PDB file of C-alpha atoms in Angstrom:
ATOM      1  CA  MET A 366     139.862 103.275 136.627  1.00 46.00           C
ATOM      2  CA  THR A 367     138.868 101.229 139.632  1.00 55.00           C
ATOM      3  CA  ARG A 368     136.849  98.086 139.340  1.00 76.00           C
ATOM      4  CA  THR A 369     133.668  99.333 141.011  1.00 77.00           C
ATOM      5  CA  LYS A 370     131.677  96.144 140.379  1.00 83.00           C
ATOM      6  CA  LEU A 371     134.305  94.113 142.207  1.00 81.00           C
ATOM      7  CA  GLN A 372     134.295  96.656 145.017  1.00 76.00           C
ATOM      8  CA  SER A 373     130.519  96.366 145.379  1.00 81.00           C
ATOM      9  CA  ILE A 374     130.675  92.537 145.705  1.00 83.00           C
ATOM     10  CA  GLY A 375     132.657  92.909 148.910  1.00 78.00           C
ATOM     11  CA  ARG A 376     135.569  91.029 150.405  1.00 77.00           C
ATOM     12  CA  LYS A 377     133.905  88.825 153.013  1.00 83.00           C
ATOM     13  CA  GLN A 378     132.660  85.918 150.907  1.00 89.00           C
ATOM     14  CA  ARG A 379     133.971  83.697 148.094  1.00 91.00           C
ATOM     15  CA  TYR A 380     131.955  83.532 144.871  1.00 93.00           C
ATOM     16  CA  ARG A 381     132.084  81.437 141.687  1.00 95.00           C
ATOM     17  CA  TYR A 382     133.263  83.125 138.479  1.00 95.00           C
ATOM     18  CA  THR A 383     133.728  82.270 134.808  1.00 96.00           C
ATOM     19  CA  ALA A 384     136.365  83.771 132.531  1.00 95.00           C
ATOM     20  CA  THR A 385     138.028  83.330 129.153  1.00 95.00           C
ATOM     21  CA  PHE A 386     141.734  82.506 129.132  1.00 95.00           C
ATOM     22  CA  VAL A 387     143.700  84.847 126.833  1.00 95.00           C
ATOM     23  CA  ARG A 388     147.419  84.145 127.256  1.00 94.00           C
ATOM     24  CA  PHE A 389     150.363  83.539 129.529  1.00 92.00           C
ATOM     25  CA  GLY A 390     152.784  86.295 130.478  1.00 92.00           C
ATOM     26  CA  GLU A 391     155.411  86.993 133.087  1.00 90.00           C
ATOM     27  CA  LYS A 392     156.273  89.585 135.696  1.00 87.00           C
ATOM     28  CA  ASN A 393     159.305  90.370 137.778  1.00 86.00           C
ATOM     29  CA  GLY A 394     158.896  88.924 141.247  1.00 77.00           C
ATOM     30  CA  TYR A 395     160.988  89.067 144.380  1.00 79.00           C
ATOM     31  CA  LEU A 396     162.838  85.870 143.469  1.00 82.00           C
ATOM     32  CA  GLY A 397     162.939  86.460 139.707  1.00 85.00           C
ATOM     33  CA  SER A 398     160.505  86.019 136.854  1.00 88.00           C
ATOM     34  CA  GLU A 399     157.009  84.682 137.637  1.00 89.00           C
ATOM     35  CA  LYS A 400     154.569  83.177 135.128  1.00 92.00           C
ATOM     36  CA  THR A 401     151.195  84.953 134.905  1.00 92.00           C
ATOM     37  CA  ILE A 402     147.900  84.404 133.094  1.00 95.00           C
ATOM     38  CA  LEU A 403     145.501  86.902 131.572  1.00 95.00           C
ATOM     39  CA  LEU A 404     141.749  86.277 131.859  1.00 95.00           C
ATOM     40  CA  LYS A 405     139.076  88.369 130.141  1.00 95.00           C
ATOM     41  CA  ASN A 406     135.311  88.828 130.509  1.00 94.00           C
ATOM     42  CA  ILE A 407     135.215  87.759 134.134  1.00 94.00           C
ATOM     43  CA  LYS A 408     131.590  87.035 135.087  1.00 94.00           C
ATOM     44  CA  LEU A 409     129.865  86.336 138.368  1.00 93.00           C
ATOM     45  CA  LEU A 410     128.400  82.865 137.751  1.00 91.00           C
ATOM     46  CA  ASP A 411     125.125  83.505 139.625  1.00 89.00           C
ATOM     47  CA  THR A 412     124.161  86.572 137.565  1.00 90.00           C
ATOM     48  CA  ASP A 413     126.204  86.028 134.358  1.00 88.00           C
ATOM     49  CA  GLU A 414     127.133  89.731 134.631  1.00 89.00           C
ATOM     50  CA  ILE A 415     130.608  90.828 133.491  1.00 92.00           C
ATOM     51  CA  ILE A 416     132.238  92.326 136.565  1.00 92.00           C
ATOM     52  CA  THR A 417     135.535  93.302 134.931  1.00 91.00           C
ATOM     53  CA  ASP A 418     136.969  93.177 131.432  1.00 91.00           C
ATOM     54  CA  HIS A 419     140.278  91.552 132.431  1.00 93.00           C
ATOM     55  CA  LEU A 420     142.447  90.398 135.333  1.00 92.00           C
ATOM     56  CA  TRP A 421     145.998  89.092 135.653  1.00 92.00           C
ATOM     57  CA  PHE A 422     146.766  86.199 138.014  1.00 90.00           C
ATOM     58  CA  THR A 423     150.020  84.596 139.061  1.00 88.00           C
ATOM     59  CA  CYS A 424     150.028  81.176 137.396  1.00 89.00           C
ATOM     60  CA  GLY A 425     149.978  78.710 140.254  1.00 85.00           C
ATOM     61  CA  LYS A 426     149.908  74.915 140.112  1.00 87.00           C
ATOM     62  CA  LEU A 427     146.131  74.764 139.681  1.00 88.00           C
ATOM     63  CA  PHE A 428     146.184  76.928 136.537  1.00 90.00           C
ATOM     64  CA  GLU A 429     149.307  75.169 135.244  1.00 88.00           C
ATOM     65  CA  MET A 430     147.710  71.692 135.444  1.00 89.00           C
ATOM     66  CA  LEU A 431     144.814  72.728 133.165  1.00 92.00           C
ATOM     67  CA  ASN A 432     147.004  73.062 130.022  1.00 90.00           C
ATOM     68  CA  LEU A 433     145.079  76.179 128.985  1.00 92.00           C
ATOM     69  CA  ASN A 434     144.837  77.416 125.390  1.00 92.00           C
ATOM     70  CA  SER A 435     143.574  80.780 124.189  1.00 93.00           C
ATOM     71  CA  GLY A 436     139.765  80.872 124.207  1.00 94.00           C
ATOM     72  CA  ASP A 437     139.271  78.244 126.917  1.00 95.00           C
ATOM     73  CA  ILE A 438     136.454  79.063 129.340  1.00 95.00           C
ATOM     74  CA  ILE A 439     137.164  78.339 132.998  1.00 95.00           C
ATOM     75  CA  GLU A 440     135.221  78.453 136.273  1.00 96.00           C
ATOM     76  CA  PHE A 441     136.763  79.167 139.662  1.00 95.00           C
ATOM     77  CA  ASN A 442     136.028  80.359 143.176  1.00 95.00           C
ATOM     78  CA  ALA A 443     137.711  83.519 144.457  1.00 94.00           C
ATOM     79  CA  ARG A 444     137.462  86.335 146.955  1.00 93.00           C
ATOM     80  CA  VAL A 445     137.649  90.053 146.126  1.00 92.00           C
ATOM     81  CA  GLY A 446     140.878  91.675 147.289  1.00 90.00           C
ATOM     82  CA  LYS A 447     142.129  95.243 147.433  1.00 88.00           C
ATOM     83  CA  TYR A 448     145.539  96.504 146.290  1.00 84.00           C
ATOM     84  CA  THR A 449     147.409  99.744 145.668  1.00 83.00           C
ATOM     85  CA  LYS A 450     148.647 100.604 142.196  1.00 78.00           C
ATOM     86  CA  GLY A 451     150.494 103.520 140.636  1.00 70.00           C
ATOM     87  CA  TRP A 452     153.798 105.264 141.189  1.00 64.00           C
ATOM     88  CA  MET A 453     154.838 104.717 144.803  1.00 61.00           C
ATOM     89  CA  SER A 454     157.726 107.209 145.016  1.00 61.00           C
ATOM     90  CA  LYS A 455     157.018 110.566 146.618  1.00 59.00           C
ATOM     91  CA  ARG A 456     159.612 112.259 144.368  1.00 60.00           C
ATOM     92  CA  ASN A 457     158.373 113.965 141.219  1.00 56.00           C
ATOM     93  CA  TRP A 458     155.929 111.305 140.026  1.00 56.00           C
ATOM     94  CA  TYR A 459     153.938 113.967 138.191  1.00 57.00           C
ATOM     95  CA  GLU A 460     157.012 115.122 136.246  1.00 59.00           C
ATOM     96  CA  ARG A 461     157.640 111.589 135.017  1.00 62.00           C
ATOM     97  CA  GLY A 462     154.082 111.184 133.712  1.00 64.00           C
ATOM     98  CA  CYS A 463     153.418 108.291 136.086  1.00 66.00           C
ATOM     99  CA  PRO A 464     149.927 107.585 137.390  1.00 67.00           C
ATOM    100  CA  PRO A 465     149.235 108.589 140.987  1.00 71.00           C
ATOM    101  CA  VAL A 466     148.745 105.987 143.694  1.00 77.00           C
ATOM    102  CA  GLN A 467     145.191 104.638 143.894  1.00 80.00           C
ATOM    103  CA  THR A 468     143.268 101.692 145.313  1.00 83.00           C
ATOM    104  CA  ASP A 469     141.921  99.044 142.940  1.00 84.00           C
ATOM    105  CA  TYR A 470     140.259  95.647 143.309  1.00 88.00           C
ATOM    106  CA  LYS A 471     141.122  92.136 142.110  1.00 91.00           C
ATOM    107  CA  LEU A 472     140.148  88.518 142.611  1.00 93.00           C
ATOM    108  CA  GLU A 473     142.497  86.522 144.820  1.00 91.00           C
ATOM    109  CA  TYR A 474     142.979  82.988 146.139  1.00 92.00           C
ATOM    110  CA  PRO A 475     141.418  81.194 143.144  1.00 92.00           C
ATOM    111  CA  SER A 476     140.334  77.627 143.930  1.00 93.00           C
ATOM    112  CA  LYS A 477     138.248  74.795 142.471  1.00 94.00           C
ATOM    113  CA  ILE A 478     139.396  75.787 138.990  1.00 94.00           C
ATOM    114  CA  LYS A 479     138.041  73.761 136.084  1.00 94.00           C
ATOM    115  CA  VAL A 480     137.792  74.074 132.311  1.00 94.00           C
ATOM    116  CA  VAL A 481     134.182  74.473 131.156  1.00 93.00           C
ATOM    117  CA  SER A 482     134.938  74.479 127.421  1.00 92.00           C
ATOM    118  CA  ARG A 483     138.015  74.323 125.210  1.00 91.00           C
ATOM    119  CA  GLY A 484     138.729  77.069 122.675  1.00 81.00           C
ATOM    120  CA  GLY A 485     135.407  78.761 123.302  1.00 58.00           C
ATOM    121  CA  VAL A 486     133.462  75.661 122.164  1.00 60.00           C
ATOM    122  CA  VAL A 487     130.846  74.408 124.642  1.00 50.00           C
TER     123      VAL A 487
END
């Protein structure tokens, strides 16, 4: 499933978003394990419309400094980005039950991140 609402926003301009912090995680990166964060109910601040149910971000210094707890509401600026997901090998991906390659959309380069409320309390 592609994120069609993100696609329709376009990639040329940065917008302000709100989201609820869920939890930290980790992924395997080029140089080893990288800390990640999961955000849910990402909304475009101007319209208060949910544009995607969840997104994962690499946990950079800005997110790390906020000392986030589950349920915290944050605001941030970001730009829509495009990426490829799915099984990248040309050999027998269908026999392995892996999803085919497809284009999806994300938010990238988050900036001006701040906590709006702690633990879902305004």
